[in-house]
């Protein structure tokens, strides 16, 4: 007999629960990757909506100085973004999306606690795909109405709020607190992966047909919504009913019998025909035709489901307010880079839209490494707030260095993009994943698991307020010079650091702090 291949041996070494856990990890990773993939195109297309046509003007001026110029400075731009206030208009589009996202996030968590996650997430992804495609159809049908683009951004911002509370709740249901920082640090790289893929897809068509830069990501997120409906398992307990049905015959289950005292056969379990049995209780009495000795019967009653936590109840969980406000400023910095970095590279490094979009993906590559490192370090030390604070402290001077070095050439810019991405996205990643999951299962909740979605929505919703303010302020400050934008980002980092000082002090002075990797590893 031939030996079993080592790969097959590895596959069969995992039990069924481990396979389902791996499926949930991969599926939720891909689902939220598609969310960020569909958000990224607007930052790539900005430089195409308002193109620098000064070279064309110089050529036309040299051809004929006496005649009016045949090409104005805005001939190759897309109306209404062809005006001198184009930065404010582009900033208003970002603000409309992010403001709707911030407002909708507070409601999304509350709704998500009371609806099936799979259906809620599916509807959100399908409608998000619709509105993303609608933005691209503005190019196809030659739409130049600013109100149309603002409406699409607001609608898309609202429906995209279905994503984050849903996937965080789902992944937290499957993974316990042991090594949560590492697992969620790896998992949260979907944010950067989505940004990278979105940049590459949008950049492929940005110069030839920027409508496809939106339509293709819109189709992708809609398809992933269908995949979500077909395969997402919200909680490990959801599988119990499937296993119970597969292990029970359709009509009746045979009686289990053992030899009792003095040779008597005692029947312990038998189902009647055409009776639906609940999962928690089993019919212990046999058919009328079977006589058995009297046996004591233990009836197991279903525990009442805990009610979903209220908004104010979630705010009273220790640490929720501090981390929410910290994320406001951390996300302000991250989303300013998300929406404005390609345009900044275009202006500072004098690159075209496609090359600037490709180069901006390095910021997200650094973000992947930073998120994983933040998770590993916080697991090892057992100090989430301290880990975030140190990275925020290092990020502020790094941002200043990036603003100086980006003008020195391509090589230094690449290096600083990687470092900035790691330090900026590290705290953002840790707070929105491991910290949110920790607070959503805080000991003060006494085992009530129906708080996770609400807590996640409060933290990310507050952070989304900063995400809305960052790009808006960048649009207002950039006409006065990009230096002002970087000063604003550094101030935001310092404010985020200040908001964590109380929690950092508690962690450093607590004698009970210990590595989280050593805590509750028996959960999973």
mmCIF file of C-alpha atoms in Angstrom, residues 7 144 155 165 169 219 275-276 388 456 462 513:
data_model
loop_
_atom_site.group_PDB
_atom_site.id
_atom_site.type_symbol
_atom_site.label_atom_id
_atom_site.label_comp_id
_atom_site.label_asym_id
_atom_site.label_seq_id
_atom_site.Cartn_x
_atom_site.Cartn_y
_atom_site.Cartn_z
ATOM 1 C CA UNK A 7 -0.037 17.291 1.902
ATOM 2 C CA UNK A 144 -21.432 66.969 -15.430
ATOM 3 C CA UNK A 155 -25.750 56.914 -0.783
ATOM 4 C CA UNK A 165 -19.566 45.916 12.221
ATOM 5 C CA UNK A 169 -18.632 40.585 14.796
ATOM 6 C CA UNK A 219 -19.171 44.655 -10.100
ATOM 7 C CA UNK A 275 -42.377 15.132 14.917
ATOM 8 C CA UNK A 276 -39.998 18.019 14.794
ATOM 9 C CA UNK A 388 -0.880 52.499 19.944
ATOM 10 C CA UNK A 456 -17.504 48.256 16.951
ATOM 11 C CA UNK A 462 -16.410 58.111 15.784
ATOM 12 C CA UNK A 513 -1.087 43.408 33.168
#
